[in-house]
Amino acid sequence: MRKEYTNETTNQTDPQPIKGERGGPILGAKNPEIDRQNPDILVPPDTDHGTMPNLKFPYAQSHMRVEYGGWSREVTVREMPAAKTIAGVNMHLEPGGVRELHWHKEAEWSYMIKGKARITAISPSGREFVDDVEAGDLWYFPSGVPHSIKGLSEGAEFVLAFDDGGFSENSTFSITDWFAHTPKDILAANFGVSEEEFDGIPDGEVYMYQGEVPGPIAQGLPEDANEFVEESFSFKLKDVKPVETSGGKAWIADSTNFPISKTIAAALVEVEPGGIRELHWHPNEDEWQYYLEGQGRMTVFASGGKARTYDYRAGDVGYVPFAMGHYVQNTGDTPLVFLEMFRSDHFADVSLNQWMSQTPPELLKEHLPLSDEFIKNALHADKRPNVKYN
Ligand code: MN
Ligand code: MN
């Protein structure tokens, strides 16, 4: 005879895997803090089924690299094996803190979360680029382009996306590392000076250091310096006209409005409490997500009867393998804000609603027992092309 479980057995503070007549309490080891953050993993909806890859990894569980000048941590294919197309890095720079001059094989896209930073890079024709970026701004450094980032007076925090899940922030090409591993006589010959010039150089990679807060850009550069740069490395995402619906907004940046960003397309999505980023999929690429504010849930439909629901909150990384159907629902009482990113030159999605509204009703009704009223009103209520968020 099955025991009766009451609210004392399973409640908000000590949730248990019990669904009516099924399941039972966890008697042994458990971690209620993690259970509380993942209600749909502990007690999945009955529509979940089958084996799915892990599609969530919190930055709070990734190794923190603590340095003079700031910190960094990464979520790559090593932390989340499904995430093959994009690797993410979360970085903080103190006022005057510097991520040193470096380059890498992968392209780097960034969203500034808080504060301000000064970025430098070299354009394809060898011109210097310097810009100050603030919360809401993006930057993009193409593969191989050297760059640096320095925190301004209030410091800076940002999320970086690299167009290869196997990228690691710990194996970039740094100027100090190269100097340390080049014979001194070669350095002397290359620059036409004596070897003593290099007596004080670091004996290995510095990566990050605490420097001084710089003055205004104009002090260090001719005013027209950036005019020689063919395509800007930075972009003001909040200047984009958002896609607006009853349930939220989305600001989209890809190579059509941010031309240099040829390998990363992104949408900053804000879903109001009670709102949902509608059922859709992406016809071009996997989706890498970074949750900035609030909390939500996403069910990923993987075909063949497979589906799983994951819970996310600010600081988590989510992932949707190519073509899999999904939605993102705000489960909190504050706005849910997240980034959708794709290793692509353009943003694209297919809305289930849009697709159905463009399909002959008789054909639809042969698949699903839908009412004429639903087909006429719900499906045709919004004919906005391509994207619909509500
Ligand atoms: Mn970099
Ligand atoms: Mn999506």
Short mmCIF file of C-alpha atoms and ligand atoms in Angstrom, two decimals:
data_model
loop_
_atom_site.label_atom_id
_atom_site.label_comp_id
_atom_site.label_asym_id
_atom_site.label_seq_id
_atom_site.Cartn_x
_atom_site.Cartn_y
_atom_site.Cartn_z
CA MET A 1 0.00 0.00 0.00
CA ARG A 2 1.47 3.40 -1.02
CA LYS A 3 2.03 6.02 1.66
CA GLU A 4 0.13 9.29 1.52
CA TYR A 5 2.51 12.21 1.10
CA THR A 6 1.51 15.56 2.47
CA ASN A 7 2.77 19.09 2.01
CA GLU A 8 5.12 18.40 4.90
CA THR A 9 6.89 15.77 2.81
CA THR A 10 7.26 17.94 -0.25
CA ASN A 11 7.15 21.71 -0.23
CA GLN A 12 8.89 24.74 -1.68
CA THR A 13 11.86 24.56 0.69
CA ASP A 14 12.32 20.79 0.49
CA PRO A 15 10.87 19.68 -2.87
CA GLN A 16 10.58 15.94 -3.56
CA PRO A 17 10.14 13.87 -6.73
CA ILE A 18 6.48 13.11 -6.09
CA LYS A 19 3.70 13.45 -8.68
CA GLY A 20 0.36 12.40 -7.19
CA GLU A 21 0.50 8.62 -6.91
CA ARG A 22 3.96 8.34 -8.45
CA GLY A 23 7.48 8.78 -7.09
CA GLY A 24 8.49 9.10 -3.46
CA PRO A 25 10.71 11.24 -1.26
CA ILE A 26 14.53 11.21 -1.50
CA LEU A 27 15.63 9.47 1.71
CA GLY A 28 19.38 9.69 1.26
CA ALA A 29 21.77 12.34 0.04
CA LYS A 30 20.21 15.35 -1.64
CA ASN A 31 20.92 18.98 -2.42
CA PRO A 32 17.73 21.01 -1.78
CA GLU A 33 19.31 24.29 -3.02
CA ILE A 34 19.90 22.79 -6.47
CA ASP A 35 16.52 20.99 -6.43
CA ARG A 36 14.74 24.27 -5.74
CA GLN A 37 16.42 25.91 -8.72
CA ASN A 38 15.46 23.05 -11.05
CA PRO A 39 11.81 22.17 -10.36
CA ASP A 40 11.31 20.79 -13.90
CA ILE A 41 14.31 18.48 -13.56
CA LEU A 42 13.24 17.13 -10.14
CA VAL A 43 9.59 16.76 -11.18
CA PRO A 44 9.47 16.87 -14.99
CA PRO A 45 6.25 17.65 -16.86
CA ASP A 46 4.60 14.46 -18.15
CA THR A 47 5.33 15.59 -21.72
CA ASP A 48 9.10 15.18 -21.09
CA HIS A 49 10.45 11.88 -22.43
CA GLY A 50 13.63 10.15 -23.57
CA THR A 51 17.36 10.74 -23.28
CA MET A 52 18.58 14.28 -23.91
CA PRO A 53 21.98 15.96 -23.63
CA ASN A 54 22.58 18.42 -20.79
CA LEU A 55 21.47 21.84 -22.05
CA LYS A 56 22.23 23.95 -19.01
CA PHE A 57 25.40 25.01 -17.25
CA PRO A 58 25.54 27.79 -14.63
CA TYR A 59 28.59 30.06 -14.64
CA ALA A 60 28.44 29.60 -10.85
CA GLN A 61 29.78 26.05 -11.46
CA SER A 62 32.62 27.00 -13.78
CA HIS A 63 36.21 27.51 -12.62
CA MET A 64 36.90 31.12 -11.64
CA ARG A 65 40.24 32.52 -12.80
CA VAL A 66 41.04 35.19 -10.21
CA GLU A 67 43.71 37.66 -11.36
CA TYR A 68 45.09 41.10 -10.55
CA GLY A 69 42.71 43.45 -12.37
CA GLY A 70 39.66 41.16 -12.45
CA TRP A 71 38.41 37.65 -13.08
CA SER A 72 37.14 35.38 -15.86
CA ARG A 73 35.27 32.08 -16.15
CA GLU A 74 34.17 30.07 -19.15
CA VAL A 75 31.47 27.68 -20.29
CA THR A 76 32.74 25.70 -23.27
CA VAL A 77 32.19 22.28 -24.83
CA ARG A 78 34.17 20.90 -21.85
CA GLU A 79 31.52 22.09 -19.39
CA MET A 80 28.53 21.45 -21.68
CA PRO A 81 29.35 18.80 -24.33
CA ALA A 82 26.37 19.67 -26.56
CA ALA A 83 27.65 23.24 -27.02
CA LYS A 84 29.85 22.62 -30.06
CA THR A 85 29.35 25.88 -31.96
CA ILE A 86 29.90 28.60 -29.34
CA ALA A 87 32.01 28.95 -26.19
CA GLY A 88 31.22 31.67 -23.64
CA VAL A 89 33.39 33.65 -21.26
CA ASN A 90 32.15 35.89 -18.44
CA MET A 91 34.74 38.51 -17.50
CA HIS A 92 35.13 41.31 -14.98
CA LEU A 93 37.69 44.11 -15.10
CA GLU A 94 38.30 46.44 -12.16
CA PRO A 95 38.76 50.17 -12.86
CA GLY A 96 42.07 50.21 -14.77
CA GLY A 97 42.12 46.39 -14.99
CA VAL A 98 43.34 45.10 -18.36
CA ARG A 99 42.81 41.96 -20.41
CA GLU A 100 46.17 42.15 -22.13
CA LEU A 101 46.96 42.60 -25.84
CA HIS A 102 46.21 39.25 -27.48
CA TRP A 103 44.57 37.45 -30.41
CA HIS A 104 43.03 34.05 -31.13
CA LYS A 105 41.88 31.79 -33.95
CA GLU A 106 38.20 32.25 -33.08
CA ALA A 107 36.16 35.42 -33.61
CA GLU A 108 35.09 37.22 -30.41
CA TRP A 109 31.63 38.76 -29.89
CA SER A 110 30.76 40.59 -26.68
CA TYR A 111 27.82 42.10 -24.81
CA MET A 112 28.63 44.65 -22.09
CA ILE A 113 26.57 43.90 -18.97
CA LYS A 114 27.71 46.60 -16.54
CA GLY A 115 30.19 49.46 -16.46
CA LYS A 116 32.43 50.82 -19.20
CA ALA A 117 35.54 49.61 -20.97
CA ARG A 118 38.00 50.84 -23.58
CA ILE A 119 38.64 48.41 -26.40
CA THR A 120 41.50 48.53 -28.90
CA ALA A 121 42.00 46.57 -32.11
CA ILE A 122 43.75 46.77 -35.47
CA SER A 123 41.69 46.94 -38.67
CA PRO A 124 42.50 44.66 -41.65
CA SER A 125 44.42 47.56 -43.26
CA GLY A 126 46.48 48.06 -40.11
CA ARG A 127 44.62 51.05 -38.65
CA GLU A 128 44.27 51.54 -34.92
CA PHE A 129 40.73 51.32 -33.51
CA VAL A 130 39.89 52.58 -30.01
CA ASP A 131 36.42 52.95 -28.54
CA ASP A 132 34.73 53.25 -25.16
CA VAL A 133 31.84 50.79 -24.75
CA GLU A 134 29.15 50.77 -22.07
CA ALA A 135 26.29 48.59 -20.81
CA GLY A 136 24.21 47.35 -23.76
CA ASP A 137 26.99 47.77 -26.35
CA LEU A 138 28.49 44.98 -28.46
CA TRP A 139 31.89 44.42 -29.99
CA TYR A 140 33.18 41.90 -32.50
CA PHE A 141 36.80 41.07 -33.23
CA PRO A 142 37.22 38.84 -36.32
CA SER A 143 39.39 35.74 -36.11
CA GLY A 144 43.07 36.64 -35.71
CA VAL A 145 42.56 40.37 -35.03
CA PRO A 146 44.67 41.61 -32.07
CA HIS A 147 42.82 43.45 -29.31
CA SER A 148 42.72 44.51 -25.65
CA ILE A 149 40.07 45.52 -23.09
CA LYS A 150 40.55 47.95 -20.20
CA GLY A 151 38.07 48.75 -17.41
CA LEU A 152 37.23 52.47 -17.11
CA SER A 153 36.41 54.35 -13.88
CA GLU A 154 33.52 52.11 -12.76
CA GLY A 155 35.06 48.87 -14.05
CA ALA A 156 33.37 46.57 -16.57
CA GLU A 157 31.63 43.21 -16.74
CA PHE A 158 30.72 41.45 -19.98
CA VAL A 159 29.96 38.14 -21.65
CA LEU A 160 32.07 37.00 -24.61
CA ALA A 161 30.94 34.49 -27.24
CA PHE A 162 33.48 32.71 -29.46
CA ASP A 163 32.47 30.97 -32.68
CA ASP A 164 33.83 27.53 -31.65
CA GLY A 165 32.66 25.54 -28.62
CA GLY A 166 36.22 24.21 -28.18
CA PHE A 167 37.70 27.69 -27.58
CA SER A 168 39.42 28.36 -24.26
CA GLU A 169 40.23 31.80 -22.90
CA ASN A 170 43.26 30.11 -21.33
CA SER A 171 44.97 29.41 -24.66
CA THR A 172 45.00 32.71 -26.53
CA PHE A 173 48.04 34.32 -28.18
CA SER A 174 49.28 36.96 -25.74
CA ILE A 175 51.97 39.58 -26.37
CA THR A 176 53.76 38.84 -23.07
CA ASP A 177 53.71 35.07 -23.74
CA TRP A 178 55.28 35.57 -27.18
CA PHE A 179 58.00 37.88 -25.84
CA ALA A 180 58.76 35.38 -23.05
CA HIS A 181 59.20 32.57 -25.59
CA THR A 182 61.32 34.36 -28.19
CA PRO A 183 65.15 34.32 -27.82
CA LYS A 184 66.39 37.72 -26.61
CA ASP A 185 68.84 38.01 -29.53
CA ILE A 186 65.93 37.60 -31.95
CA LEU A 187 63.92 40.31 -30.16
CA ALA A 188 66.99 42.56 -30.34
CA ALA A 189 67.51 41.87 -34.07
CA ASN A 190 63.79 42.28 -34.85
CA PHE A 191 63.47 45.68 -33.22
CA GLY A 192 67.03 46.87 -33.97
CA VAL A 193 67.98 47.45 -30.33
CA SER A 194 70.27 45.80 -27.79
CA GLU A 195 69.17 42.73 -25.79
CA GLU A 196 69.25 44.78 -22.54
CA GLU A 197 66.07 46.52 -23.73
CA PHE A 198 64.20 43.31 -22.81
CA ASP A 199 65.80 42.62 -19.41
CA GLY A 200 62.62 43.38 -17.45
CA ILE A 201 59.99 41.56 -19.53
CA PRO A 202 57.65 39.06 -17.79
CA ASP A 203 58.83 35.43 -17.94
CA GLY A 204 55.42 34.16 -19.06
CA GLU A 205 51.89 35.16 -20.01
CA VAL A 206 50.41 37.99 -17.91
CA TYR A 207 46.80 37.55 -19.22
CA MET A 208 45.29 40.23 -16.94
CA TYR A 209 46.81 42.97 -14.77
CA GLN A 210 45.87 45.99 -12.69
CA GLY A 211 46.70 49.16 -14.60
CA GLU A 212 45.70 52.81 -14.38
CA VAL A 213 42.32 54.28 -15.37
CA PRO A 214 43.02 56.12 -18.65
CA GLY A 215 41.96 59.66 -19.54
CA PRO A 216 39.55 60.48 -22.39
CA ILE A 217 40.29 58.85 -25.75
CA ALA A 218 41.15 62.15 -27.46
CA GLN A 219 44.24 62.52 -25.23
CA GLY A 220 45.87 59.46 -26.71
CA LEU A 221 44.76 59.47 -30.34
CA PRO A 222 44.09 61.78 -33.26
CA GLU A 223 40.35 62.56 -33.25
CA ASP A 224 39.74 60.97 -36.64
CA ALA A 225 41.61 57.72 -35.87
CA ASN A 226 38.53 55.48 -36.14
CA GLU A 227 37.50 57.04 -39.47
CA PHE A 228 40.15 54.93 -41.20
CA VAL A 229 38.68 51.71 -39.84
CA GLU A 230 36.65 50.04 -42.63
CA GLU A 231 33.97 48.46 -40.42
CA SER A 232 33.41 49.42 -36.80
CA PHE A 233 34.31 46.77 -34.21
CA SER A 234 31.67 48.15 -31.80
CA PHE A 235 27.88 48.50 -31.99
CA LYS A 236 25.10 50.10 -29.93
CA LEU A 237 22.50 47.32 -29.66
CA LYS A 238 19.97 49.57 -27.91
CA ASP A 239 19.91 51.85 -30.99
CA VAL A 240 18.30 49.00 -32.92
CA LYS A 241 14.51 49.29 -33.22
CA PRO A 242 13.24 46.33 -31.19
CA VAL A 243 10.67 43.79 -32.35
CA GLU A 244 7.82 44.56 -29.95
CA THR A 245 4.90 42.33 -29.00
CA SER A 246 2.42 42.02 -26.15
CA GLY A 247 4.78 39.72 -24.23
CA GLY A 248 8.14 41.41 -24.69
CA LYS A 249 10.81 42.84 -26.97
CA ALA A 250 13.84 41.68 -28.92
CA TRP A 251 16.82 43.63 -30.23
CA ILE A 252 18.55 41.80 -33.09
CA ALA A 253 22.12 42.34 -34.30
CA ASP A 254 23.73 40.41 -37.14
CA SER A 255 25.82 41.22 -40.21
CA THR A 256 22.89 43.08 -41.81
CA ASN A 257 23.11 45.93 -39.24
CA PHE A 258 26.50 45.18 -37.59
CA PRO A 259 28.48 44.34 -40.78
CA ILE A 260 31.71 43.13 -39.20
CA SER A 261 29.86 40.45 -37.18
CA LYS A 262 30.04 37.82 -39.91
CA THR A 263 30.07 34.71 -37.70
CA ILE A 264 27.82 35.63 -34.75
CA ALA A 265 24.15 36.67 -34.91
CA ALA A 266 22.38 37.61 -31.70
CA ALA A 267 19.10 38.70 -30.17
CA LEU A 268 18.69 40.33 -26.78
CA VAL A 269 15.26 39.13 -25.62
CA GLU A 270 13.15 40.58 -22.83
CA VAL A 271 10.08 38.57 -21.78
CA GLU A 272 7.61 40.23 -19.41
CA PRO A 273 6.26 38.35 -16.36
CA GLY A 274 3.58 35.98 -17.66
CA GLY A 275 5.05 36.19 -21.18
CA ILE A 276 6.58 33.51 -23.36
CA ARG A 277 9.12 33.54 -26.19
CA GLU A 278 6.83 31.59 -28.49
CA LEU A 279 7.29 28.04 -29.83
CA HIS A 280 9.86 28.21 -32.64
CA TRP A 281 13.08 26.77 -34.02
CA HIS A 282 16.07 28.11 -35.92
CA PRO A 283 16.65 26.88 -39.49
CA ASN A 284 20.33 27.83 -39.61
CA GLU A 285 22.26 26.95 -36.41
CA ASP A 286 22.44 25.78 -32.79
CA GLU A 287 21.40 28.42 -30.23
CA TRP A 288 23.66 29.46 -27.34
CA GLN A 289 21.87 31.35 -24.57
CA TYR A 290 23.03 33.50 -21.70
CA TYR A 291 20.51 34.46 -19.04
CA LEU A 292 21.06 38.02 -17.78
CA GLU A 293 18.06 38.71 -15.51
CA GLY A 294 15.07 36.89 -14.04
CA GLN A 295 14.15 33.22 -14.35
CA GLY A 296 12.50 31.00 -16.93
CA ARG A 297 11.98 27.52 -18.28
CA MET A 298 12.54 25.99 -21.70
CA THR A 299 11.38 22.67 -23.10
CA VAL A 300 13.51 21.42 -25.99
CA PHE A 301 11.78 19.08 -28.46
CA ALA A 302 14.33 16.77 -30.11
CA SER A 303 12.02 14.69 -32.41
CA GLY A 304 11.45 10.93 -32.05
CA GLY A 305 9.34 11.46 -28.92
CA LYS A 306 12.21 13.15 -27.05
CA ALA A 307 11.75 16.34 -25.03
CA ARG A 308 13.15 17.75 -21.80
CA THR A 309 12.45 20.83 -19.71
CA TYR A 310 15.25 22.90 -18.16
CA ASP A 311 15.03 25.76 -15.65
CA TYR A 312 17.25 28.83 -16.03
CA ARG A 313 18.07 31.93 -14.03
CA ALA A 314 20.43 34.88 -14.31
CA GLY A 315 23.99 33.61 -14.76
CA ASP A 316 23.06 30.34 -16.53
CA VAL A 317 24.04 29.24 -20.01
CA GLY A 318 21.46 27.38 -22.11
CA TYR A 319 21.81 25.57 -25.42
CA VAL A 320 19.49 24.34 -28.17
CA PRO A 321 20.97 21.95 -30.75
CA PHE A 322 20.24 22.76 -34.41
CA ALA A 323 16.59 22.70 -35.53
CA MET A 324 15.13 21.54 -32.20
CA GLY A 325 11.81 23.17 -31.27
CA HIS A 326 11.64 25.26 -28.08
CA TYR A 327 10.00 28.11 -26.17
CA VAL A 328 11.22 30.19 -23.22
CA GLN A 329 8.65 31.07 -20.55
CA ASN A 330 9.15 33.69 -17.85
CA THR A 331 8.49 31.85 -14.55
CA GLY A 332 9.27 34.79 -12.27
CA ASP A 333 7.62 38.09 -11.37
CA THR A 334 10.31 40.31 -12.97
CA PRO A 335 11.35 40.61 -16.64
CA LEU A 336 13.32 37.66 -18.02
CA VAL A 337 16.25 38.93 -20.09
CA PHE A 338 18.52 36.66 -22.11
CA LEU A 339 20.77 36.56 -25.16
CA GLU A 340 20.18 34.14 -28.05
CA MET A 341 23.34 33.64 -30.10
CA PHE A 342 24.09 31.76 -33.31
CA ARG A 343 27.25 30.95 -35.22
CA SER A 344 25.85 32.60 -38.33
CA ASP A 345 25.95 35.83 -40.32
CA HIS A 346 22.19 36.25 -39.88
CA PHE A 347 19.45 35.78 -37.31
CA ALA A 348 16.65 33.46 -38.44
CA ASP A 349 13.80 31.65 -36.77
CA VAL A 350 10.66 29.82 -37.77
CA SER A 351 7.61 30.56 -35.65
CA LEU A 352 5.21 27.64 -35.19
CA ASN A 353 2.31 30.09 -35.27
CA GLN A 354 3.57 31.78 -38.44
CA TRP A 355 4.12 28.45 -40.18
CA MET A 356 0.68 27.16 -39.25
CA SER A 357 -0.98 30.42 -40.30
CA GLN A 358 0.55 30.03 -43.78
CA THR A 359 -0.64 26.41 -44.14
CA PRO A 360 -4.01 25.51 -45.74
CA PRO A 361 -6.52 25.09 -42.87
CA GLU A 362 -7.89 21.79 -44.30
CA LEU A 363 -4.39 20.31 -44.24
CA LEU A 364 -3.83 21.50 -40.65
CA LYS A 365 -7.14 20.01 -39.53
CA GLU A 366 -6.14 16.62 -40.94
CA HIS A 367 -3.15 16.69 -38.50
CA LEU A 368 -4.68 18.26 -35.40
CA PRO A 369 -8.35 18.55 -34.35
CA LEU A 370 -8.31 22.36 -34.32
CA SER A 371 -11.42 24.51 -34.38
CA ASP A 372 -12.13 26.91 -37.24
CA GLU A 373 -12.21 29.70 -34.69
CA PHE A 374 -8.67 28.89 -33.49
CA ILE A 375 -7.37 28.80 -37.05
CA LYS A 376 -9.10 32.05 -37.98
CA ASN A 377 -8.37 34.07 -34.84
CA ALA A 378 -5.36 32.72 -32.95
CA LEU A 379 -3.19 31.79 -35.92
CA HIS A 380 -3.98 34.81 -38.04
CA ALA A 381 -3.91 37.31 -35.21
CA ASP A 382 -0.35 38.33 -35.95
CA LYS A 383 1.16 38.14 -39.42
CA ARG A 384 4.48 39.74 -38.58
CA PRO A 385 7.04 38.03 -40.77
CA ASN A 386 9.73 35.75 -39.37
CA VAL A 387 9.81 36.68 -35.72
CA LYS A 388 7.09 36.86 -33.14
CA TYR A 389 7.68 37.11 -29.43
CA ASN A 390 4.69 36.70 -27.14
MN MN B 1 39.98 38.05 -26.94
MN MN B 2 15.36 30.19 -30.00
#
